Amino acid sequence: MTFNRLLSRAVFVSRVGSRSAFTSSKPDLTKPNWLRVGLAFGSTAFLWGLLFKQHSTDVHEYKVRNGLE
């Protein structure tokens, strides 16, 4: 057998012999997963809080270093 025939046969076998791990069904948008929604919004609020706290600390340090306060 030539190399091309072996390669094409291997590709065919690998496509037929495997299944996709992903499903093609769409999530039901009428029933949201409230745990995931809460975790998403909660973690976002927490990260914004850290950002504002860090910014306040940085501004204070800048003012102290430059003698503005």
CHARMM-style PDB file with segment names, atoms N, HN, CA, C and O in Angstrom:
ATOM      1  N   MET     1       0.836  -1.188   0.000  1.00  0.00      PROA
ATOM      2  CA  MET     1       0.000   0.000   0.000  1.00  0.00      PROA
ATOM      3  C   MET     1       0.874   1.243   0.000  1.00  0.00      PROA
ATOM      4  O   MET     1       1.961   1.270   0.577  1.00  0.00      PROA
ATOM      5  N   THR     2       0.377   2.242  -0.649  1.00  0.00      PROA
ATOM      6  HN  THR     2      -0.506   2.220  -1.118  1.00  0.00      PROA
ATOM      7  CA  THR     2       1.131   3.483  -0.674  1.00  0.00      PROA
ATOM      8  C   THR     2       0.887   4.263   0.613  1.00  0.00      PROA
ATOM      9  O   THR     2      -0.034   3.973   1.377  1.00  0.00      PROA
ATOM     10  N   PHE     3       1.725   5.243   0.824  1.00  0.00      PROA
ATOM     11  HN  PHE     3       2.473   5.478   0.204  1.00  0.00      PROA
ATOM     12  CA  PHE     3       1.625   6.047   2.045  1.00  0.00      PROA
ATOM     13  C   PHE     3       0.300   6.809   2.099  1.00  0.00      PROA
ATOM     14  O   PHE     3      -0.309   6.921   3.163  1.00  0.00      PROA
ATOM     15  N   ASN     4      -0.143   7.329   0.961  1.00  0.00      PROA
ATOM     16  HN  ASN     4       0.352   7.238   0.096  1.00  0.00      PROA
ATOM     17  CA  ASN     4      -1.396   8.091   0.928  1.00  0.00      PROA
ATOM     18  C   ASN     4      -2.581   7.212   1.312  1.00  0.00      PROA
ATOM     19  O   ASN     4      -3.479   7.668   2.021  1.00  0.00      PROA
ATOM     20  N   ARG     5      -2.599   5.962   0.857  1.00  0.00      PROA
ATOM     21  HN  ARG     5      -1.870   5.592   0.281  1.00  0.00      PROA
ATOM     22  CA  ARG     5      -3.714   5.071   1.189  1.00  0.00      PROA
ATOM     23  C   ARG     5      -3.699   4.719   2.674  1.00  0.00      PROA
ATOM     24  O   ARG     5      -4.750   4.638   3.310  1.00  0.00      PROA
ATOM     25  N   LEU     6      -2.508   4.511   3.220  1.00  0.00      PROA
ATOM     26  HN  LEU     6      -1.654   4.576   2.704  1.00  0.00      PROA
ATOM     27  CA  LEU     6      -2.417   4.231   4.656  1.00  0.00      PROA
ATOM     28  C   LEU     6      -2.876   5.439   5.470  1.00  0.00      PROA
ATOM     29  O   LEU     6      -3.600   5.292   6.455  1.00  0.00      PROA
ATOM     30  N   LEU     7      -2.457   6.611   5.060  1.00  0.00      PROA
ATOM     31  HN  LEU     7      -1.868   6.730   4.261  1.00  0.00      PROA
ATOM     32  CA  LEU     7      -2.832   7.823   5.775  1.00  0.00      PROA
ATOM     33  C   LEU     7      -4.337   8.068   5.691  1.00  0.00      PROA
ATOM     34  O   LEU     7      -4.963   8.410   6.693  1.00  0.00      PROA
ATOM     35  N   SER     8      -4.915   7.899   4.520  1.00  0.00      PROA
ATOM     36  HN  SER     8      -4.406   7.620   3.706  1.00  0.00      PROA
ATOM     37  CA  SER     8      -6.356   8.128   4.382  1.00  0.00      PROA
ATOM     38  C   SER     8      -7.145   7.093   5.180  1.00  0.00      PROA
ATOM     39  O   SER     8      -8.186   7.418   5.750  1.00  0.00      PROA
ATOM     40  N   ARG     9      -6.667   5.865   5.227  1.00  0.00      PROA
ATOM     41  HN  ARG     9      -5.822   5.601   4.763  1.00  0.00      PROA
ATOM     42  CA  ARG     9      -7.358   4.843   6.002  1.00  0.00      PROA
ATOM     43  C   ARG     9      -7.265   5.152   7.504  1.00  0.00      PROA
ATOM     44  O   ARG     9      -8.231   4.947   8.238  1.00  0.00      PROA
ATOM     45  N   ALA    10      -6.117   5.640   7.956  1.00  0.00      PROA
ATOM     46  HN  ALA    10      -5.332   5.806   7.359  1.00  0.00      PROA
ATOM     47  CA  ALA    10      -5.952   5.976   9.368  1.00  0.00      PROA
ATOM     48  C   ALA    10      -6.858   7.150   9.751  1.00  0.00      PROA
ATOM     49  O   ALA    10      -7.436   7.154  10.838  1.00  0.00      PROA
ATOM     50  N   VAL    11      -6.985   8.125   8.882  1.00  0.00      PROA
ATOM     51  HN  VAL    11      -6.516   8.122   7.999  1.00  0.00      PROA
ATOM     52  CA  VAL    11      -7.866   9.258   9.154  1.00  0.00      PROA
ATOM     53  C   VAL    11      -9.306   8.783   9.219  1.00  0.00      PROA
ATOM     54  O   VAL    11     -10.055   9.216  10.095  1.00  0.00      PROA
ATOM     55  N   PHE    12      -9.707   7.908   8.317  1.00  0.00      PROA
ATOM     56  HN  PHE    12      -9.099   7.556   7.606  1.00  0.00      PROA
ATOM     57  CA  PHE    12     -11.074   7.401   8.295  1.00  0.00      PROA
ATOM     58  C   PHE    12     -11.384   6.614   9.565  1.00  0.00      PROA
ATOM     59  O   PHE    12     -12.453   6.783  10.152  1.00  0.00      PROA
ATOM     60  N   VAL    13     -10.478   5.772   9.985  1.00  0.00      PROA
ATOM     61  HN  VAL    13      -9.610   5.634   9.508  1.00  0.00      PROA
ATOM     62  CA  VAL    13     -10.685   4.965  11.186  1.00  0.00      PROA
ATOM     63  C   VAL    13     -10.749   5.854  12.419  1.00  0.00      PROA
ATOM     64  O   VAL    13     -11.564   5.612  13.310  1.00  0.00      PROA
ATOM     65  N   SER    14      -9.905   6.876  12.486  1.00  0.00      PROA
ATOM     66  HN  SER    14      -9.243   7.073  11.763  1.00  0.00      PROA
ATOM     67  CA  SER    14      -9.908   7.744  13.667  1.00  0.00      PROA
ATOM     68  C   SER    14     -11.196   8.558  13.736  1.00  0.00      PROA
ATOM     69  O   SER    14     -11.676   8.849  14.832  1.00  0.00      PROA
ATOM     70  N   ARG    15     -11.757   8.927  12.608  1.00  0.00      PROA
ATOM     71  HN  ARG    15     -11.368   8.691  11.718  1.00  0.00      PROA
ATOM     72  CA  ARG    15     -13.020   9.682  12.613  1.00  0.00      PROA
ATOM     73  C   ARG    15     -14.198   8.789  12.985  1.00  0.00      PROA
ATOM     74  O   ARG    15     -15.094   9.217  13.712  1.00  0.00      PROA
ATOM     75  N   VAL    16     -14.205   7.585  12.506  1.00  0.00      PROA
ATOM     76  HN  VAL    16     -13.477   7.237  11.915  1.00  0.00      PROA
ATOM     77  CA  VAL    16     -15.316   6.680  12.783  1.00  0.00      PROA
ATOM     78  C   VAL    16     -15.230   6.153  14.209  1.00  0.00      PROA
ATOM     79  O   VAL    16     -16.259   5.974  14.860  1.00  0.00      PROA
ATOM     80  N   GLY    17     -14.039   5.906  14.699  1.00  0.00      PROA
ATOM     81  HN  GLY    17     -13.203   6.052  14.170  1.00  0.00      PROA
ATOM     82  CA  GLY    17     -13.862   5.266  15.994  1.00  0.00      PROA
ATOM     83  C   GLY    17     -13.921   6.193  17.191  1.00  0.00      PROA
ATOM     84  O   GLY    17     -13.797   5.726  18.323  1.00  0.00      PROA
ATOM     85  N   SER    18     -14.105   7.482  16.987  1.00  0.00      PROA
ATOM     86  HN  SER    18     -14.206   7.861  16.067  1.00  0.00      PROA
ATOM     87  CA  SER    18     -14.112   8.388  18.133  1.00  0.00      PROA
ATOM     88  C   SER    18     -15.436   9.138  18.199  1.00  0.00      PROA
ATOM     89  O   SER    18     -16.105   9.355  17.189  1.00  0.00      PROA
ATOM     90  N   ARG    19     -15.793   9.529  19.429  1.00  0.00      PROA
ATOM     91  HN  ARG    19     -15.250   9.353  20.250  1.00  0.00      PROA
ATOM     92  CA  ARG    19     -16.998  10.332  19.626  1.00  0.00      PROA
ATOM     93  C   ARG    19     -16.608  11.656  20.240  1.00  0.00      PROA
ATOM     94  O   ARG    19     -15.572  11.767  20.895  1.00  0.00      PROA
ATOM     95  N   SER    20     -17.419  12.635  20.032  1.00  0.00      PROA
ATOM     96  HN  SER    20     -18.261  12.545  19.500  1.00  0.00      PROA
ATOM     97  CA  SER    20     -17.146  13.951  20.597  1.00  0.00      PROA
ATOM     98  C   SER    20     -17.525  13.956  22.072  1.00  0.00      PROA
ATOM     99  O   SER    20     -18.538  13.375  22.462  1.00  0.00      PROA
ATOM    100  N   ALA    21     -16.721  14.605  22.875  1.00  0.00      PROA
ATOM    101  HN  ALA    21     -15.898  15.077  22.558  1.00  0.00      PROA
ATOM    102  CA  ALA    21     -17.003  14.704  24.309  1.00  0.00      PROA
ATOM    103  C   ALA    21     -17.996  15.824  24.591  1.00  0.00      PROA
ATOM    104  O   ALA    21     -18.492  15.940  25.712  1.00  0.00      PROA
ATOM    105  N   PHE    22     -18.290  16.641  23.600  1.00  0.00      PROA
ATOM    106  HN  PHE    22     -17.887  16.547  22.689  1.00  0.00      PROA
ATOM    107  CA  PHE    22     -19.176  17.776  23.783  1.00  0.00      PROA
ATOM    108  C   PHE    22     -20.561  17.452  23.248  1.00  0.00      PROA
ATOM    109  O   PHE    22     -20.712  16.692  22.292  1.00  0.00      PROA
ATOM    110  N   THR    23     -21.561  18.037  23.875  1.00  0.00      PROA
ATOM    111  HN  THR    23     -21.438  18.655  24.651  1.00  0.00      PROA
ATOM    112  CA  THR    23     -22.925  17.831  23.405  1.00  0.00      PROA
ATOM    113  C   THR    23     -23.343  19.013  22.552  1.00  0.00      PROA
ATOM    114  O   THR    23     -22.823  20.117  22.715  1.00  0.00      PROA
ATOM    115  N   SER    24     -24.262  18.789  21.661  1.00  0.00      PROA
ATOM    116  HN  SER    24     -24.684  17.892  21.528  1.00  0.00      PROA
ATOM    117  CA  SER    24     -24.703  19.852  20.773  1.00  0.00      PROA
ATOM    118  C   SER    24     -25.983  20.510  21.261  1.00  0.00      PROA
ATOM    119  O   SER    24     -26.510  21.399  20.591  1.00  0.00      PROA
ATOM    120  N   SER    25     -26.493  20.092  22.412  1.00  0.00      PROA
ATOM    121  HN  SER    25     -26.065  19.370  22.956  1.00  0.00      PROA
ATOM    122  CA  SER    25     -27.735  20.691  22.904  1.00  0.00      PROA
ATOM    123  C   SER    25     -27.438  22.042  23.538  1.00  0.00      PROA
ATOM    124  O   SER    25     -26.395  22.239  24.162  1.00  0.00      PROA
ATOM    125  N   LYS    26     -28.380  22.973  23.364  1.00  0.00      PROA
ATOM    126  HN  LYS    26     -29.227  22.813  22.857  1.00  0.00      PROA
ATOM    127  CA  LYS    26     -28.208  24.310  23.915  1.00  0.00      PROA
ATOM    128  C   LYS    26     -28.726  24.337  25.347  1.00  0.00      PROA
ATOM    129  O   LYS    26     -29.666  23.612  25.673  1.00  0.00      PROA
ATOM    130  N   PRO    27     -28.130  25.159  26.209  1.00  0.00      PROA
ATOM    131  CA  PRO    27     -28.613  25.233  27.589  1.00  0.00      PROA
ATOM    132  C   PRO    27     -30.002  25.866  27.631  1.00  0.00      PROA
ATOM    133  O   PRO    27     -30.337  26.710  26.799  1.00  0.00      PROA
ATOM    134  N   ASP    28     -30.797  25.450  28.601  1.00  0.00      PROA
ATOM    135  HN  ASP    28     -30.525  24.764  29.276  1.00  0.00      PROA
ATOM    136  CA  ASP    28     -32.146  25.979  28.771  1.00  0.00      PROA
ATOM    137  C   ASP    28     -32.058  27.344  29.437  1.00  0.00      PROA
ATOM    138  O   ASP    28     -31.683  27.445  30.605  1.00  0.00      PROA
ATOM    139  N   LEU    29     -32.402  28.390  28.700  1.00  0.00      PROA
ATOM    140  HN  LEU    29     -32.706  28.308  27.751  1.00  0.00      PROA
ATOM    141  CA  LEU    29     -32.271  29.755  29.207  1.00  0.00      PROA
ATOM    142  C   LEU    29     -33.428  30.153  30.110  1.00  0.00      PROA
ATOM    143  O   LEU    29     -33.371  31.206  30.745  1.00  0.00      PROA
ATOM    144  N   THR    30     -34.474  29.343  30.184  1.00  0.00      PROA
ATOM    145  HN  THR    30     -34.522  28.488  29.668  1.00  0.00      PROA
ATOM    146  CA  THR    30     -35.600  29.673  31.056  1.00  0.00      PROA
ATOM    147  C   THR    30     -35.324  29.300  32.502  1.00  0.00      PROA
ATOM    148  O   THR    30     -35.982  29.812  33.407  1.00  0.00      PROA
ATOM    149  N   LYS    31     -34.356  28.411  32.737  1.00  0.00      PROA
ATOM    150  HN  LYS    31     -33.821  27.994  32.002  1.00  0.00      PROA
ATOM    151  CA  LYS    31     -33.994  27.999  34.094  1.00  0.00      PROA
ATOM    152  C   LYS    31     -32.500  28.209  34.307  1.00  0.00      PROA
ATOM    153  O   LYS    31     -31.718  27.278  34.116  1.00  0.00      PROA
ATOM    154  N   PRO    32     -32.086  29.420  34.700  1.00  0.00      PROA
ATOM    155  CA  PRO    32     -30.652  29.650  34.901  1.00  0.00      PROA
ATOM    156  C   PRO    32     -30.126  28.907  36.123  1.00  0.00      PROA
ATOM    157  O   PRO    32     -30.865  28.623  37.066  1.00  0.00      PROA
ATOM    158  N   ASN    33     -28.851  28.605  36.083  1.00  0.00      PROA
ATOM    159  HN  ASN    33     -28.251  28.836  35.316  1.00  0.00      PROA
ATOM    160  CA  ASN    33     -28.178  27.963  37.202  1.00  0.00      PROA
ATOM    161  C   ASN    33     -27.792  29.067  38.187  1.00  0.00      PROA
ATOM    162  O   ASN    33     -26.777  29.741  38.010  1.00  0.00      PROA
ATOM    163  N   TRP    34     -28.617  29.247  39.232  1.00  0.00      PROA
ATOM    164  HN  TRP    34     -29.442  28.700  39.376  1.00  0.00      PROA
ATOM    165  CA  TRP    34     -28.451  30.389  40.128  1.00  0.00      PROA
ATOM    166  C   TRP    34     -27.164  30.314  40.934  1.00  0.00      PROA
ATOM    167  O   TRP    34     -26.627  31.348  41.329  1.00  0.00      PROA
ATOM    168  N   LEU    35     -26.663  29.118  41.183  1.00  0.00      PROA
ATOM    169  HN  LEU    35     -27.100  28.278  40.862  1.00  0.00      PROA
ATOM    170  CA  LEU    35     -25.385  29.002  41.888  1.00  0.00      PROA
ATOM    171  C   LEU    35     -24.264  29.606  41.043  1.00  0.00      PROA
ATOM    172  O   LEU    35     -23.450  30.376  41.551  1.00  0.00      PROA
ATOM    173  N   ARG    36     -24.222  29.266  39.775  1.00  0.00      PROA
ATOM    174  HN  ARG    36     -24.884  28.641  39.362  1.00  0.00      PROA
ATOM    175  CA  ARG    36     -23.188  29.802  38.884  1.00  0.00      PROA
ATOM    176  C   ARG    36     -23.353  31.306  38.684  1.00  0.00      PROA
ATOM    177  O   ARG    36     -22.364  32.035  38.618  1.00  0.00      PROA
ATOM    178  N   VAL    37     -24.599  31.775  38.588  1.00  0.00      PROA
ATOM    179  HN  VAL    37     -25.403  31.183  38.642  1.00  0.00      PROA
ATOM    180  CA  VAL    37     -24.851  33.208  38.442  1.00  0.00      PROA
ATOM    181  C   VAL    37     -24.359  33.950  39.680  1.00  0.00      PROA
ATOM    182  O   VAL    37     -23.692  34.979  39.573  1.00  0.00      PROA
ATOM    183  N   GLY    38     -24.693  33.420  40.855  1.00  0.00      PROA
ATOM    184  HN  GLY    38     -25.235  32.583  40.942  1.00  0.00      PROA
ATOM    185  CA  GLY    38     -24.256  34.045  42.105  1.00  0.00      PROA
ATOM    186  C   GLY    38     -22.754  34.059  42.249  1.00  0.00      PROA
ATOM    187  O   GLY    38     -22.173  35.058  42.675  1.00  0.00      PROA
ATOM    188  N   LEU    39     -22.113  32.943  41.891  1.00  0.00      PROA
ATOM    189  HN  LEU    39     -22.584  32.132  41.545  1.00  0.00      PROA
ATOM    190  CA  LEU    39     -20.650  32.897  41.964  1.00  0.00      PROA
ATOM    191  C   LEU    39     -20.010  33.879  40.993  1.00  0.00      PROA
ATOM    192  O   LEU    39     -19.006  34.512  41.319  1.00  0.00      PROA
ATOM    193  N   ALA    40     -20.581  34.007  39.810  1.00  0.00      PROA
ATOM    194  HN  ALA    40     -21.397  33.492  39.545  1.00  0.00      PROA
ATOM    195  CA  ALA    40     -20.023  34.934  38.820  1.00  0.00      PROA
ATOM    196  C   ALA    40     -20.131  36.378  39.306  1.00  0.00      PROA
ATOM    197  O   ALA    40     -19.148  37.119  39.277  1.00  0.00      PROA
ATOM    198  N   PHE    41     -21.327  36.780  39.753  1.00  0.00      PROA
ATOM    199  HN  PHE    41     -22.125  36.178  39.777  1.00  0.00      PROA
ATOM    200  CA  PHE    41     -21.498  38.154  40.218  1.00  0.00      PROA
ATOM    201  C   PHE    41     -20.747  38.404  41.522  1.00  0.00      PROA
ATOM    202  O   PHE    41     -20.189  39.484  41.716  1.00  0.00      PROA
ATOM    203  N   GLY    42     -20.729  37.433  42.402  1.00  0.00      PROA
ATOM    204  HN  GLY    42     -21.182  36.556  42.244  1.00  0.00      PROA
ATOM    205  CA  GLY    42     -20.012  37.594  43.662  1.00  0.00      PROA
ATOM    206  C   GLY    42     -18.523  37.750  43.458  1.00  0.00      PROA
ATOM    207  O   GLY    42     -17.897  38.614  44.072  1.00  0.00      PROA
ATOM    208  N   SER    43     -17.948  36.922  42.603  1.00  0.00      PROA
ATOM    209  HN  SER    43     -18.456  36.220  42.104  1.00  0.00      PROA
ATOM    210  CA  SER    43     -16.507  37.028  42.361  1.00  0.00      PROA
ATOM    211  C   SER    43     -16.177  38.328  41.639  1.00  0.00      PROA
ATOM    212  O   SER    43     -15.121  38.917  41.871  1.00  0.00      PROA
ATOM    213  N   THR    44     -17.077  38.781  40.759  1.00  0.00      PROA
ATOM    214  HN  THR    44     -17.935  38.302  40.570  1.00  0.00      PROA
ATOM    215  CA  THR    44     -16.844  40.054  40.074  1.00  0.00      PROA
ATOM    216  C   THR    44     -16.852  41.207  41.065  1.00  0.00      PROA
ATOM    217  O   THR    44     -15.983  42.078  41.016  1.00  0.00      PROA
ATOM    218  N   ALA    45     -17.831  41.217  41.965  1.00  0.00      PROA
ATOM    219  HN  ALA    45     -18.537  40.509  42.005  1.00  0.00      PROA
ATOM    220  CA  ALA    45     -17.904  42.276  42.968  1.00  0.00      PROA
ATOM    221  C   ALA    45     -16.675  42.240  43.880  1.00  0.00      PROA
ATOM    222  O   ALA    45     -16.137  43.288  44.236  1.00  0.00      PROA
ATOM    223  N   PHE    46     -16.237  41.053  44.253  1.00  0.00      PROA
ATOM    224  HN  PHE    46     -16.674  40.201  43.964  1.00  0.00      PROA
ATOM    225  CA  PHE    46     -15.052  40.914  45.100  1.00  0.00      PROA
ATOM    226  C   PHE    46     -13.809  41.464  44.397  1.00  0.00      PROA
ATOM    227  O   PHE    46     -13.016  42.177  45.012  1.00  0.00      PROA
ATOM    228  N   LEU    47     -13.636  41.143  43.130  1.00  0.00      PROA
ATOM    229  HN  LEU    47     -14.280  40.563  42.631  1.00  0.00      PROA
ATOM    230  CA  LEU    47     -12.467  41.625  42.394  1.00  0.00      PROA
ATOM    231  C   LEU    47     -12.501  43.140  42.202  1.00  0.00      PROA
ATOM    232  O   LEU    47     -11.460  43.792  42.288  1.00  0.00      PROA
ATOM    233  N   TRP    48     -13.680  43.711  41.944  1.00  0.00      PROA
ATOM    234  HN  TRP    48     -14.526  43.182  41.874  1.00  0.00      PROA
ATOM    235  CA  TRP    48     -13.787  45.164  41.844  1.00  0.00      PROA
ATOM    236  C   TRP    48     -13.458  45.816  43.189  1.00  0.00      PROA
ATOM    237  O   TRP    48     -12.805  46.859  43.234  1.00  0.00      PROA
ATOM    238  N   GLY    49     -13.908  45.204  44.273  1.00  0.00      PROA
ATOM    239  HN  GLY    49     -14.438  44.357  44.236  1.00  0.00      PROA
ATOM    240  CA  GLY    49     -13.578  45.727  45.601  1.00  0.00      PROA
ATOM    241  C   GLY    49     -12.082  45.738  45.840  1.00  0.00      PROA
ATOM    242  O   GLY    49     -11.535  46.716  46.350  1.00  0.00      PROA
ATOM    243  N   LEU    50     -11.415  44.643  45.469  1.00  0.00      PROA
ATOM    244  HN  LEU    50     -11.860  43.849  45.054  1.00  0.00      PROA
ATOM    245  CA  LEU    50      -9.950  44.605  45.607  1.00  0.00      PROA
ATOM    246  C   LEU    50      -9.281  45.662  44.740  1.00  0.00      PROA
ATOM    247  O   LEU    50      -8.300  46.280  45.154  1.00  0.00      PROA
ATOM    248  N   LEU    51      -9.805  45.867  43.552  1.00  0.00      PROA
ATOM    249  HN  LEU    51     -10.602  45.365  43.216  1.00  0.00      PROA
ATOM    250  CA  LEU    51      -9.232  46.865  42.655  1.00  0.00      PROA
ATOM    251  C   LEU    51      -9.344  48.264  43.248  1.00  0.00      PROA
ATOM    252  O   LEU    51      -8.373  49.020  43.235  1.00  0.00      PROA
ATOM    253  N   PHE    52     -10.519  48.615  43.766  1.00  0.00      PROA
ATOM    254  HN  PHE    52     -11.308  48.001  43.776  1.00  0.00      PROA
ATOM    255  CA  PHE    52     -10.690  49.941  44.370  1.00  0.00      PROA
ATOM    256  C   PHE    52      -9.821  50.113  45.614  1.00  0.00      PROA
ATOM    257  O   PHE    52      -9.248  51.180  45.834  1.00  0.00      PROA
ATOM    258  N   LYS    53      -9.727  49.058  46.426  1.00  0.00      PROA
ATOM    259  HN  LYS    53     -10.193  48.192  46.247  1.00  0.00      PROA
ATOM    260  CA  LYS    53      -8.883  49.132  47.618  1.00  0.00      PROA
ATOM    261  C   LYS    53      -7.417  49.338  47.236  1.00  0.00      PROA
ATOM    262  O   LYS    53      -6.729  50.159  47.844  1.00  0.00      PROA
ATOM    263  N   GLN    54      -6.942  48.610  46.248  1.00  0.00      PROA
ATOM    264  HN  GLN    54      -7.500  47.944  45.754  1.00  0.00      PROA
ATOM    265  CA  GLN    54      -5.557  48.741  45.792  1.00  0.00      PROA
ATOM    266  C   GLN    54      -5.314  50.128  45.215  1.00  0.00      PROA
ATOM    267  O   GLN    54      -4.261  50.725  45.441  1.00  0.00      PROA
ATOM    268  N   HSD    55      -6.290  50.638  44.470  1.00  0.00      PROA
ATOM    269  HN  HSD    55      -7.145  50.153  44.287  1.00  0.00      PROA
ATOM    270  CA  HSD    55      -6.139  51.976  43.890  1.00  0.00      PROA
ATOM    271  C   HSD    55      -6.043  53.032  44.998  1.00  0.00      PROA
ATOM    272  O   HSD    55      -5.217  53.942  44.922  1.00  0.00      PROA
ATOM    273  N   SER    56      -6.879  52.909  46.015  1.00  0.00      PROA
ATOM    274  HN  SER    56      -7.550  52.170  46.077  1.00  0.00      PROA
ATOM    275  CA  SER    56      -6.829  53.865  47.127  1.00  0.00      PROA
ATOM    276  C   SER    56      -5.481  53.815  47.834  1.00  0.00      PROA
ATOM    277  O   SER    56      -4.911  54.850  48.181  1.00  0.00      PROA
ATOM    278  N   THR    57      -4.978  52.606  48.044  1.00  0.00      PROA
ATOM    279  HN  THR    57      -5.441  51.765  47.762  1.00  0.00      PROA
ATOM    280  CA  THR    57      -3.667  52.436  48.672  1.00  0.00      PROA
ATOM    281  C   THR    57      -2.574  53.058  47.813  1.00  0.00      PROA
ATOM    282  O   THR    57      -1.686  53.736  48.330  1.00  0.00      PROA
ATOM    283  N   ASP    58      -2.634  52.833  46.512  1.00  0.00      PROA
ATOM    284  HN  ASP    58      -3.355  52.282  46.092  1.00  0.00      PROA
ATOM    285  CA  ASP    58      -1.621  53.388  45.613  1.00  0.00      PROA
ATOM    286  C   ASP    58      -1.667  54.911  45.582  1.00  0.00      PROA
ATOM    287  O   ASP    58      -0.621  55.559  45.578  1.00  0.00      PROA
ATOM    288  N   VAL    59      -2.867  55.489  45.561  1.00  0.00      PROA
ATOM    289  HN  VAL    59      -3.717  54.962  45.564  1.00  0.00      PROA
ATOM    290  CA  VAL    59      -2.994  56.944  45.553  1.00  0.00      PROA
ATOM    291  C   VAL    59      -2.443  57.532  46.844  1.00  0.00      PROA
ATOM    292  O   VAL    59      -1.743  58.544  46.823  1.00  0.00      PROA
ATOM    293  N   HSD    60      -2.759  56.898  47.959  1.00  0.00      PROA
ATOM    294  HN  HSD    60      -3.328  56.076  47.975  1.00  0.00      PROA
ATOM    295  CA  HSD    60      -2.244  57.376  49.251  1.00  0.00      PROA
ATOM    296  C   HSD    60      -0.714  57.310  49.287  1.00  0.00      PROA
ATOM    297  O   HSD    60      -0.061  58.251  49.736  1.00  0.00      PROA
ATOM    298  N   GLU    61      -0.152  56.206  48.817  1.00  0.00      PROA
ATOM    299  HN  GLU    61      -0.683  55.441  48.452  1.00  0.00      PROA
ATOM    300  CA  GLU    61       1.304  56.060  48.800  1.00  0.00      PROA
ATOM    301  C   GLU    61       1.938  57.109  47.882  1.00  0.00      PROA
ATOM    302  O   GLU    61       2.998  57.645  48.204  1.00  0.00      PROA
ATOM    303  N   TYR    62       1.307  57.404  46.752  1.00  0.00      PROA
ATOM    304  HN  TYR    62       0.446  56.969  46.491  1.00  0.00      PROA
ATOM    305  CA  TYR    62       1.825  58.414  45.830  1.00  0.00      PROA
ATOM    306  C   TYR    62       1.843  59.786  46.491  1.00  0.00      PROA
ATOM    307  O   TYR    62       2.813  60.532  46.363  1.00  0.00      PROA
ATOM    308  N   LYS    63       0.765  60.113  47.199  1.00  0.00      PROA
ATOM    309  HN  LYS    63      -0.023  59.507  47.303  1.00  0.00      PROA
ATOM    310  CA  LYS    63       0.693  61.421  47.846  1.00  0.00      PROA
ATOM    311  C   LYS    63       1.738  61.551  48.965  1.00  0.00      PROA
ATOM    312  O   LYS    63       2.342  62.610  49.139  1.00  0.00      PROA
ATOM    313  N   VAL    64       1.942  60.469  49.717  1.00  0.00      PROA
ATOM    314  HN  VAL    64       1.451  59.609  49.576  1.00  0.00      PROA
ATOM    315  CA  VAL    64       2.931  60.494  50.799  1.00  0.00      PROA
ATOM    316  C   VAL    64       4.342  60.647  50.227  1.00  0.00      PROA
ATOM    317  O   VAL    64       5.139  61.422  50.755  1.00  0.00      PROA
ATOM    318  N   ARG    65       4.655  59.924  49.168  1.00  0.00      PROA
ATOM    319  HN  ARG    65       4.007  59.294  48.739  1.00  0.00      PROA
ATOM    320  CA  ARG    65       6.003  59.999  48.575  1.00  0.00      PROA
ATOM    321  C   ARG    65       6.310  61.347  47.983  1.00  0.00      PROA
ATOM    322  O   ARG    65       7.452  61.806  48.021  1.00  0.00      PROA
ATOM    323  N   ASN    66       5.293  61.988  47.434  1.00  0.00      PROA
ATOM    324  HN  ASN    66       4.365  61.616  47.403  1.00  0.00      PROA
ATOM    325  CA  ASN    66       5.529  63.268  46.768  1.00  0.00      PROA
ATOM    326  C   ASN    66       5.232  64.460  47.666  1.00  0.00      PROA
ATOM    327  O   ASN    66       5.228  65.598  47.197  1.00  0.00      PROA
ATOM    328  N   GLY    67       4.986  64.220  48.936  1.00  0.00      PROA
ATOM    329  HN  GLY    67       4.990  63.296  49.317  1.00  0.00      PROA
ATOM    330  CA  GLY    67       4.778  65.291  49.879  1.00  0.00      PROA
ATOM    331  C   GLY    67       3.489  66.058  49.667  1.00  0.00      PROA
ATOM    332  O   GLY    67       3.403  67.231  50.031  1.00  0.00      PROA
ATOM    333  N   LEU    68       2.497  65.429  49.092  1.00  0.00      PROA
ATOM    334  HN  LEU    68       2.567  64.477  48.796  1.00  0.00      PROA
ATOM    335  CA  LEU    68       1.218  66.110  48.843  1.00  0.00      PROA
ATOM    336  C   LEU    68       0.263  65.959  50.003  1.00  0.00      PROA
ATOM    337  O   LEU    68      -0.796  66.586  50.039  1.00  0.00      PROA
ATOM    338  N   GLU    69       0.647  65.121  50.956  1.00  0.00      PROA
ATOM    339  HN  GLU    69       1.507  64.612  50.927  1.00  0.00      PROA
ATOM    340  CA  GLU    69      -0.246  64.883  52.091  1.00  0.00      PROA
ATOM    341  C   GLU    69       0.507  64.956  53.389  1.00  0.00      PROA
ATOM    342  OT1 GLU    69      -0.082  64.781  54.456  1.00  0.00      PROA
TER     343      GLU     69
END
